[in-house]
Short mmCIF file of C-alpha atoms and ligand atoms in Angstrom, two decimals:
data_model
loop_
_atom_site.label_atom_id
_atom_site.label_comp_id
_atom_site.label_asym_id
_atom_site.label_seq_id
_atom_site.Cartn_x
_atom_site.Cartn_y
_atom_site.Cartn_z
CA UNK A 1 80.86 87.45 127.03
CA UNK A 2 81.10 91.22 126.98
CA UNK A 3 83.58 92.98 129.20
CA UNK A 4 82.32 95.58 130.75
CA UNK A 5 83.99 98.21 132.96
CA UNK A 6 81.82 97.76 136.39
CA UNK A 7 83.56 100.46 138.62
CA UNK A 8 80.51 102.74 140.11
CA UNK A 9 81.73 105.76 141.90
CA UNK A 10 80.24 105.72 144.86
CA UNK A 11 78.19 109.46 144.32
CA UNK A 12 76.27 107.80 141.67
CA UNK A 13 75.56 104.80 143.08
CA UNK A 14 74.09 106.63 146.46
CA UNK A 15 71.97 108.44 143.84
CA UNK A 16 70.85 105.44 141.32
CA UNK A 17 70.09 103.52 144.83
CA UNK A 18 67.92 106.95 145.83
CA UNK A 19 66.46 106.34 142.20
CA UNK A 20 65.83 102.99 142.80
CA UNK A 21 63.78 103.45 146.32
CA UNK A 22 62.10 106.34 144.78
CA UNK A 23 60.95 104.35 141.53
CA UNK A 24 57.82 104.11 142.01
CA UNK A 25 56.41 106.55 139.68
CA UNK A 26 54.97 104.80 136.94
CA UNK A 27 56.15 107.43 134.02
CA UNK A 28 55.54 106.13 130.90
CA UNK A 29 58.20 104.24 128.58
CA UNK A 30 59.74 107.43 126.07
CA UNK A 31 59.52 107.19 122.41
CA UNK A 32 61.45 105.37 120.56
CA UNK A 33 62.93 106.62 117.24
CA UNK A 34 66.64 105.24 116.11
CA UNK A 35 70.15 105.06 117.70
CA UNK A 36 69.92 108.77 117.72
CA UNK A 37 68.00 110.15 114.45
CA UNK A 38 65.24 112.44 115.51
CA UNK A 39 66.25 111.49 119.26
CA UNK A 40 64.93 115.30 120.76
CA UNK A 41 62.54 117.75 118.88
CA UNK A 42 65.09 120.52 118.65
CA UNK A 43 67.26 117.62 116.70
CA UNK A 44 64.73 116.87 114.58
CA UNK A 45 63.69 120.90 113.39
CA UNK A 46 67.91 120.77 112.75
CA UNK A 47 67.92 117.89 110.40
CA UNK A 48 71.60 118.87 109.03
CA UNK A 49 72.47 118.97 113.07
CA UNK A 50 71.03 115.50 113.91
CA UNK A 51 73.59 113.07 114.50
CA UNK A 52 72.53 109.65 113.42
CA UNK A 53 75.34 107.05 115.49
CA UNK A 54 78.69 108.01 116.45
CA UNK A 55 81.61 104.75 115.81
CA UNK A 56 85.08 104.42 116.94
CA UNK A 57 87.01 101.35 116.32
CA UNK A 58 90.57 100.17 115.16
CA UNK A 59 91.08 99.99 111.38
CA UNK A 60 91.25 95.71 111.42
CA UNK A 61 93.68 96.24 108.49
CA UNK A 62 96.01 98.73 110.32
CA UNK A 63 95.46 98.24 113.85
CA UNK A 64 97.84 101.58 114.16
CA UNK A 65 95.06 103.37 112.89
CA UNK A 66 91.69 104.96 114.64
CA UNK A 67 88.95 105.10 113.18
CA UNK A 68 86.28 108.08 113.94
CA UNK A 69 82.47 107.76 112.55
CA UNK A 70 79.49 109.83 112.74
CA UNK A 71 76.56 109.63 111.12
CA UNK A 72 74.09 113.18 110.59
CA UNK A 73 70.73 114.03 108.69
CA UNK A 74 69.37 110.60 108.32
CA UNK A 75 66.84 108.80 106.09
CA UNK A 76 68.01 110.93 102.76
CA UNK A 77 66.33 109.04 100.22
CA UNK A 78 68.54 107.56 97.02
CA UNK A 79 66.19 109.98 94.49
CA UNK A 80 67.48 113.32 96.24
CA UNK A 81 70.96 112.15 97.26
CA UNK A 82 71.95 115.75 95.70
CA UNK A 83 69.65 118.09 96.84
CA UNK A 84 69.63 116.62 100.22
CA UNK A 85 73.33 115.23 100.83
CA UNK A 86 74.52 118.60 101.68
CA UNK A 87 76.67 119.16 104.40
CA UNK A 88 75.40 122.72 106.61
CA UNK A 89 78.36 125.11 106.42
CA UNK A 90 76.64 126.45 109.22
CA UNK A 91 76.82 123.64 111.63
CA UNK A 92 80.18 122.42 113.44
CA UNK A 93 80.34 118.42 113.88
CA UNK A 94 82.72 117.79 116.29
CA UNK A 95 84.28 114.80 117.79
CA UNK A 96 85.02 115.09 121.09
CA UNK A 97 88.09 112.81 122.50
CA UNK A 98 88.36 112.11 126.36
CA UNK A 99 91.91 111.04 127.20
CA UNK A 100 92.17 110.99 131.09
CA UNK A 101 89.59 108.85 132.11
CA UNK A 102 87.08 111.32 133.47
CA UNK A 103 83.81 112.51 132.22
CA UNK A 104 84.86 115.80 130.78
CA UNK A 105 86.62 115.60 127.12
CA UNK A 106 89.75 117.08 126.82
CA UNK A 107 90.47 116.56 122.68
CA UNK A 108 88.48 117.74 119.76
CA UNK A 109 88.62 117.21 115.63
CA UNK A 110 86.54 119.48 114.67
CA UNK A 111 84.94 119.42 111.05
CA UNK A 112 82.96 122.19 108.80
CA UNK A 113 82.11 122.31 105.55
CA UNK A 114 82.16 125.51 102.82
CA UNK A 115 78.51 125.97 101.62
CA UNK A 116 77.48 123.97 98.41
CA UNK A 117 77.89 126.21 95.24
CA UNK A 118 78.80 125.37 91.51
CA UNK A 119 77.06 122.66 90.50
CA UNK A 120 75.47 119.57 91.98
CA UNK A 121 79.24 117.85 91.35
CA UNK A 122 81.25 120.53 92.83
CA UNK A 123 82.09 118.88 95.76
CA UNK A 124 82.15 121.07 98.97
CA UNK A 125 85.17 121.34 101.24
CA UNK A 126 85.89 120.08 104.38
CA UNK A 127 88.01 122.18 107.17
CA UNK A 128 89.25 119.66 109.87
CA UNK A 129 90.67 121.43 112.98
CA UNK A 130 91.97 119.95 116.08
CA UNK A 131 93.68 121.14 119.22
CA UNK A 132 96.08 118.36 119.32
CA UNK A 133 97.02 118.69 115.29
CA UNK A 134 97.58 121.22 112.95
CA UNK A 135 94.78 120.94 110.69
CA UNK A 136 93.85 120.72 106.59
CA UNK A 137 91.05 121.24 104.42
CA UNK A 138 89.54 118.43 101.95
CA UNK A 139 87.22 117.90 99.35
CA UNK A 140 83.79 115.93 100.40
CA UNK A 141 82.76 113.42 98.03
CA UNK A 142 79.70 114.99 95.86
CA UNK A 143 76.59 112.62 95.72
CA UNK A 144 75.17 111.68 91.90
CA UNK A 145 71.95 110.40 90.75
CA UNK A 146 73.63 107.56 88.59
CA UNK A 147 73.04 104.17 88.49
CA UNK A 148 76.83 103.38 90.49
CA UNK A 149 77.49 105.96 93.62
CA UNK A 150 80.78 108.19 93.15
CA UNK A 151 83.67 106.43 94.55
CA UNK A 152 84.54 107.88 98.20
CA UNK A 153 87.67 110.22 97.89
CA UNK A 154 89.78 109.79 100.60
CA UNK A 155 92.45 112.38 101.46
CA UNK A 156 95.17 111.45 103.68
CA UNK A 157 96.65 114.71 105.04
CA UNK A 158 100.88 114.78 104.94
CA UNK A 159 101.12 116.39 107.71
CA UNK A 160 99.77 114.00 109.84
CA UNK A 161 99.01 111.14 108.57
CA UNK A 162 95.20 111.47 109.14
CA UNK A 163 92.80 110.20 106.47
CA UNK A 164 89.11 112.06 106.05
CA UNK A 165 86.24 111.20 104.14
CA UNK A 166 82.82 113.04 103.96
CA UNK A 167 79.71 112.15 101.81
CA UNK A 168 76.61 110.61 101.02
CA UNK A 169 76.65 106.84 102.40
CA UNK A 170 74.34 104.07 103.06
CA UNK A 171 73.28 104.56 106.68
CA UNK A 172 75.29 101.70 108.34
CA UNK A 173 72.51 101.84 111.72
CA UNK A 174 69.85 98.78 111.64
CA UNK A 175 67.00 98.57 113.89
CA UNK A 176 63.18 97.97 113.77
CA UNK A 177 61.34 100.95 115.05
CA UNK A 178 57.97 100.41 114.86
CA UNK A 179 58.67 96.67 115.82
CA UNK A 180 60.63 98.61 119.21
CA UNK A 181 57.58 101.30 119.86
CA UNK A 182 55.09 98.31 119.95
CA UNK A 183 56.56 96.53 122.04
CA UNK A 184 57.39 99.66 124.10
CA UNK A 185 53.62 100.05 124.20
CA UNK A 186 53.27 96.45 124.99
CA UNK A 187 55.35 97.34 128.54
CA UNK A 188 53.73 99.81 129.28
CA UNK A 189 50.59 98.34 129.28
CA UNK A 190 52.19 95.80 131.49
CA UNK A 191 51.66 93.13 129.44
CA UNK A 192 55.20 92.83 127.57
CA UNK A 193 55.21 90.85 123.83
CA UNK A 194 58.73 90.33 122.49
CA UNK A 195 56.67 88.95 119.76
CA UNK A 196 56.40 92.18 117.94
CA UNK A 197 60.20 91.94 117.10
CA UNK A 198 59.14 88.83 114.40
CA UNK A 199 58.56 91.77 111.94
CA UNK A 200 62.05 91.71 111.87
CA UNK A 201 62.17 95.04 109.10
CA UNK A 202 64.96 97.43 109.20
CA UNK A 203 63.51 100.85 109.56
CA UNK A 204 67.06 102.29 108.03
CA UNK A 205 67.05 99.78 104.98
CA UNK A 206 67.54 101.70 101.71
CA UNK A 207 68.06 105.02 102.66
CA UNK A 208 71.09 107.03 102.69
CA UNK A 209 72.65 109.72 105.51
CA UNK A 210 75.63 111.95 105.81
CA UNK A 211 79.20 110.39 106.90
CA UNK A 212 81.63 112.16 108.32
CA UNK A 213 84.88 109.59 108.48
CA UNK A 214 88.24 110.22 110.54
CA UNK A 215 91.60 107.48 110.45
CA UNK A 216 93.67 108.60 113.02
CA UNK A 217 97.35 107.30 113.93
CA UNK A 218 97.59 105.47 117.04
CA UNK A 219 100.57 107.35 117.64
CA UNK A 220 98.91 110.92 117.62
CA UNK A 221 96.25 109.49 120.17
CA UNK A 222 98.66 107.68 122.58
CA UNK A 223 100.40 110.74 123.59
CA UNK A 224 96.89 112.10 125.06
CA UNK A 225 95.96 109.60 127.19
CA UNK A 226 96.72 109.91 130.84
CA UNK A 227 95.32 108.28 133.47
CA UNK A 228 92.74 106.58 131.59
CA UNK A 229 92.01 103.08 132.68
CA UNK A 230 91.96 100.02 130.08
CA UNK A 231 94.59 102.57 127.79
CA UNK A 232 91.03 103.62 126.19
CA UNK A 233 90.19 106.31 124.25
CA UNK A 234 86.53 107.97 124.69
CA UNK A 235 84.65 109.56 121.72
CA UNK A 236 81.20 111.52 121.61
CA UNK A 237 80.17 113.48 118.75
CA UNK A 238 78.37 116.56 119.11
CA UNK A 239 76.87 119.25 116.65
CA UNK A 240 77.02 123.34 117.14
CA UNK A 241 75.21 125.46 114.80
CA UNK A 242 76.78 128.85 114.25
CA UNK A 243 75.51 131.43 116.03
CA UNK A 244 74.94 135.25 114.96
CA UNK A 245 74.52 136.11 119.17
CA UNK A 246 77.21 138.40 120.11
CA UNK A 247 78.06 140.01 116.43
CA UNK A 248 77.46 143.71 116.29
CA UNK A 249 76.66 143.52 112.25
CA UNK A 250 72.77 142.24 111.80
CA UNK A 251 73.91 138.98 109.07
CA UNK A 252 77.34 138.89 110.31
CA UNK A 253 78.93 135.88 112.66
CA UNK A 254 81.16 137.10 114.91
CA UNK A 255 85.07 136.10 114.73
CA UNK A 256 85.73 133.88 116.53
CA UNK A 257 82.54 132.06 115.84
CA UNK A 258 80.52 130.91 118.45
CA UNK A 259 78.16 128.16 118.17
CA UNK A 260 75.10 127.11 120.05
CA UNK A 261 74.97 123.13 120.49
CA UNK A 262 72.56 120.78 119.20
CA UNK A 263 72.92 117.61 119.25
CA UNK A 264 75.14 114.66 121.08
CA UNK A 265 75.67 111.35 120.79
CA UNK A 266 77.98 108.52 122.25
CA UNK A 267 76.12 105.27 123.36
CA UNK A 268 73.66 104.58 121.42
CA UNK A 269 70.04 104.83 121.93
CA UNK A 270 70.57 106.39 125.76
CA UNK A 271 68.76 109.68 124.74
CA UNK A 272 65.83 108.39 122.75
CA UNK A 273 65.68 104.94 124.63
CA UNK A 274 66.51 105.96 128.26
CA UNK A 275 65.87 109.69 128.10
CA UNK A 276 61.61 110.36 129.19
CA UNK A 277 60.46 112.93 126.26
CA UNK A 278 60.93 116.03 128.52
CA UNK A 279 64.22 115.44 128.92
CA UNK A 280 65.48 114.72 125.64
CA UNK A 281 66.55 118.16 124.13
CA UNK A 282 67.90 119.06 127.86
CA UNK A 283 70.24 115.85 127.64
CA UNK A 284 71.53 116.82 123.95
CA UNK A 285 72.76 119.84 125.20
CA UNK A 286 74.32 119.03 128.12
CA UNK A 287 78.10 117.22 129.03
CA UNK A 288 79.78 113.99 130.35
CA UNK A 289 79.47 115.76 133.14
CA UNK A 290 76.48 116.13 133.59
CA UNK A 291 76.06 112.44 132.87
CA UNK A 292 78.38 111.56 135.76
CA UNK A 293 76.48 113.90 138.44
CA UNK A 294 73.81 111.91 137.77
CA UNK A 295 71.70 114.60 136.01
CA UNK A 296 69.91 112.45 133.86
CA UNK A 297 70.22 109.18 136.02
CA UNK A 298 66.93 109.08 137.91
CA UNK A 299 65.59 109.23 134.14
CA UNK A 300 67.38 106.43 133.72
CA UNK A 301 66.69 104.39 136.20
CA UNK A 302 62.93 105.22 136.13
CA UNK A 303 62.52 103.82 132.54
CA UNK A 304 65.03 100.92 133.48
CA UNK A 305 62.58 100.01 135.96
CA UNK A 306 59.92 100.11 134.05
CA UNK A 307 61.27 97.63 131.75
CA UNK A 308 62.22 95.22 134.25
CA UNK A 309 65.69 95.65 134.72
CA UNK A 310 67.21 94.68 137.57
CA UNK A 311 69.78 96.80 140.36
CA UNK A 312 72.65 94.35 138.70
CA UNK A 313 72.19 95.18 135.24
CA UNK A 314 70.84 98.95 135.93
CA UNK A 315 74.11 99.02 137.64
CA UNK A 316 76.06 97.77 134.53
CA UNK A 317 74.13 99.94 131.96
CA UNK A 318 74.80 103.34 134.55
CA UNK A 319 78.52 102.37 134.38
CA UNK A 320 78.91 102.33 130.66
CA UNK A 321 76.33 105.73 129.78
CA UNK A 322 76.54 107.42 133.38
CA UNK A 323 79.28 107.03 135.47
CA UNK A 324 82.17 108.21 133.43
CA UNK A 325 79.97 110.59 130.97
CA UNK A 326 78.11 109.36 127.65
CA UNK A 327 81.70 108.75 125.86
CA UNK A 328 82.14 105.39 123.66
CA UNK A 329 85.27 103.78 125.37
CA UNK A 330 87.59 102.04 123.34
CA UNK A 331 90.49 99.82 124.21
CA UNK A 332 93.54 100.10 122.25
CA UNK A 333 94.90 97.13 123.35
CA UNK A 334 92.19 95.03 122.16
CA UNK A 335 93.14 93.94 118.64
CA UNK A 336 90.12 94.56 116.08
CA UNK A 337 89.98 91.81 113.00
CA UNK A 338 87.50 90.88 110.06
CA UNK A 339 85.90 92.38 107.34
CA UNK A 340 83.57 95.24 107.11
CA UNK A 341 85.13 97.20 109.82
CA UNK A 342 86.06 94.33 111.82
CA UNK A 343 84.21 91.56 113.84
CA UNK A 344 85.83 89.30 115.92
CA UNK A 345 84.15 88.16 119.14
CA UNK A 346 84.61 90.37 121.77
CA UNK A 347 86.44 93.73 120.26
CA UNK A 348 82.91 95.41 119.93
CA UNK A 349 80.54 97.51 121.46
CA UNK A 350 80.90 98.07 124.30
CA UNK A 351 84.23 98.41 123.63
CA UNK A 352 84.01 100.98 121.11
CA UNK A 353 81.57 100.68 118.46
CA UNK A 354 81.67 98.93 115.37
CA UNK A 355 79.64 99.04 112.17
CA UNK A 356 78.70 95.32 112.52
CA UNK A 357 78.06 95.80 115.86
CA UNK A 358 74.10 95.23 116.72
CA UNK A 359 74.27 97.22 119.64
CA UNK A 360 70.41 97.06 120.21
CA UNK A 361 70.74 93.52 121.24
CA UNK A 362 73.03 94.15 122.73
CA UNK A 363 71.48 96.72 124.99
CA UNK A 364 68.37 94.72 124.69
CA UNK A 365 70.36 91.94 126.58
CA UNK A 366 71.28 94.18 129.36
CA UNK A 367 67.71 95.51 129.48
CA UNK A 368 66.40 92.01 129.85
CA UNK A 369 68.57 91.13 132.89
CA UNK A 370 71.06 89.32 130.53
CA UNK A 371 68.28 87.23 128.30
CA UNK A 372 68.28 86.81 124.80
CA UNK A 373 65.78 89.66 123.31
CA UNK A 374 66.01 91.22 120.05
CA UNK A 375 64.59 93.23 117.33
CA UNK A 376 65.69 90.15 114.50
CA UNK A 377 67.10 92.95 112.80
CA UNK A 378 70.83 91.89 113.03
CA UNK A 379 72.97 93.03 109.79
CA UNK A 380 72.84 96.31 107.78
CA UNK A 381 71.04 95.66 104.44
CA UNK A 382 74.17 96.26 102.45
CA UNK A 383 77.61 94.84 102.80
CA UNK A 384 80.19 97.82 104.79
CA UNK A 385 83.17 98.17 102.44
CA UNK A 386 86.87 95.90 104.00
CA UNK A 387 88.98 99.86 103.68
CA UNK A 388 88.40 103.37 105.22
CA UNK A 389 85.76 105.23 105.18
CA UNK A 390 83.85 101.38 105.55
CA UNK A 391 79.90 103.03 105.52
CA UNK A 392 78.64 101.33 102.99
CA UNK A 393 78.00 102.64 99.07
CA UNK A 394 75.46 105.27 99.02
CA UNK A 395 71.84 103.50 98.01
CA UNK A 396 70.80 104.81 94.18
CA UNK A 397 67.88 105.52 92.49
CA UNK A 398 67.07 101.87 91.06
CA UNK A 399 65.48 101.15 87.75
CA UNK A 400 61.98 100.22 86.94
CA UNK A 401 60.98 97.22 88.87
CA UNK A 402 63.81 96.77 90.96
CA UNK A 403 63.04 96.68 94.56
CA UNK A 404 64.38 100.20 96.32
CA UNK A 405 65.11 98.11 99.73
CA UNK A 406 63.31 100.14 102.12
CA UNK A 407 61.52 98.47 105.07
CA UNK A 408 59.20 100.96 106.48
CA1 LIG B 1 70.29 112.83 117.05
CA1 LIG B 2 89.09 114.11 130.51
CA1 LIG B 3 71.82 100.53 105.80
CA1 LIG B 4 69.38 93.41 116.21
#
């Protein structure tokens, strides 16, 4: 059985129980897209901004070791792996750390890319920044068109033991969406039918996204924490897009740079599951703390209610995406074993996220007022690799008659 974490502060639950009373606006069920891929319009007009699913779990062959995922510009198809697996050297993906228990961060590794010149193999460099490290630059991993994916290069910085990998990857996220919006549809019509989840397709089969990959000692993160219950780290990524606001020089960016965020992501699927349509590219832009106010939680509850849920398991889902900010919280105390990433019963989501992880049964479950219900999509459609970065080899072009594995 999951552990969750079912502390409510008491603000939030005077306003989820306000929610609650005052849930009887019948707002229709949002959209559902992914986790988080094309989860708000302005995320999906930034396509090199979009964060796909954010991951944090211990490395199950060095449990000493954390590791950092997150996913961005989605559904890149195996035939234009170069043209489109280009990381934006305009864009800033960021993981944000919180080490203190609260719902602000108070950590970042920041990552940004030099723009993509020379040729298609020239692989484009990576600038990793922190305030808690002293940072280093790397090359990304260039995509090819061959038959066999470049092998990921890995750099493992000297100076502090952190290992980085960025490139073109399977995407590890599976999930039926059309099999989700139907039966979305079915709800709202009031007439729920779990049976649309026998298509059992994964939307995310056979294409390819962008990986960013972090492996970070245990004993840089440990220092951090203060406070923080469980001895558990929190991690959201977030995107910024450079901005030219500010710089005196028409074409110029302003030094320091300042960026303008886009998107955010920690728990999957709150934004494009939980969020009403509105809302969506107001939640992207705004904090954990926001989250903990309770900015977003009549949303929340409204749609929770709509599905059925319960005040018990409204209550638990609040606690993991609202009470203590949208953050992934993982416990370093809980030992993480197995292959692809690990998976051993009870070490993932929602402790942390793994890549084996099938988090949308898992919030499915919750949804359902602890019932089985699920979209039959259960494993990623290729195998997650045992060693860092552990995404998956990038999908390629296939030959003549070979089936490309996509699921639409
Ligand atoms: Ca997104
Ligand atoms: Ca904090
Ligand atoms: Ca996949
Ligand atoms: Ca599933």
């Amino acid at each position: 059985m999951l552990q969750l974490d079912l502390r409510v502060r008491r603000t939030v639950i005077v306003a989820l129980a306000v929610c609650l009373s005052a849930a009887a606006w019948f707002a229709p069920l949002p959209r559902i897209n992914a986790a988080d891929h094309g989860d708000a319009p302005l995320a999906s007009l930034d396509r090199s901004a979009d964060i796909g699913d954010t991951y944090v779990f211990r490395d199950p062959n060095d449990n000493n070791r954390i590791v950092l995922i997150q996913t961005v510009q989605g559904f890149i198809a195996p035939q234009e792996a170069v043209n489109f697996g280009i990381f934006d050297s305009n864009v800033r993906y960021r993981f944000e750390l919180e080490t203190t228990g609260d719902p602000l961060f108070d950590y970042f590794i920041d990552v940004t890319f030099s723009p993509k010149t020379g040729t298609p193999a020239t692989p484009q460099s990576a600038f990793v920044t922190s305030n808690f490290f002293t940072g280093f630059s790397a090359p990304a991993t260039a995509a090819n068109l061959a038959p066999t994916p470049p092998a990921p290069t890995v750099t493992t910085d000297p100076g502090t033991g952190i290992s980085f990998y960025a490139g073109v990857s399977d995407d590890p996220f599976f999930f039926d969406i059309p099999a989700f919006a139907r039966f979305v549809a079915s709800v709202n019509a009031g007439a729920p039918d779990p049976s649309f989840f026998n298509r059992a397709r994964d939307s995310f089969a056979g294409y390819n996204t962008l990986t960013i990959a972090v492996s970070v000692p245990v004993a840089r993160i440990q220092p951090l924490l203060s406070g923080a219950a469980n001895n558990s780290l929190g991690v959201n990524a977030r995107t910024a897009r450079l901005s030219a606001a500010g710089t005196r020089i028409p074409g110029r960016f302003p030094t320091p740079p300042t960026y303008t965020n886009v998107d955010r992501a920690g728990i999957p699927a709150v934004n494009v599951a939980l969020i009403p349509f509105p809302r969506k590219n107001e939640f992207n832009l705004a904090t954990g703390l926001d989250d903990a106010r309770g900015v977003f939680a009549g949303d929340i509850v409204a749609t929770l209610t709509r599905f059925g849920t319960n005040a018990t398991n409204i209550g638990i889902l609040a606690s993991v995406a609202v009470v203590q900010g949208d953050f992934l919280r993982l416990n370093l105390g809980l030992a993480n074993t197995g292959p692809g990433g690990g998976n051993n019963a009870g070490a993932g989501f929602p402790n942390g996220r793994r890549l084996v992880d099938d988090v949308i049964d898992t919030i499915l479950f919750f949804i359902a007022n602890q019932n089985a219900l699920g979209d039959n999509v259960n494993a990623n459609d290729v195998a997650f690799r045992d060693t860092f970065p552990f995404v998956g080899a990038a999908q390629q072009p296939r030959d003549s008659g070979v089936d490309d594995n996509t699921r639409n």
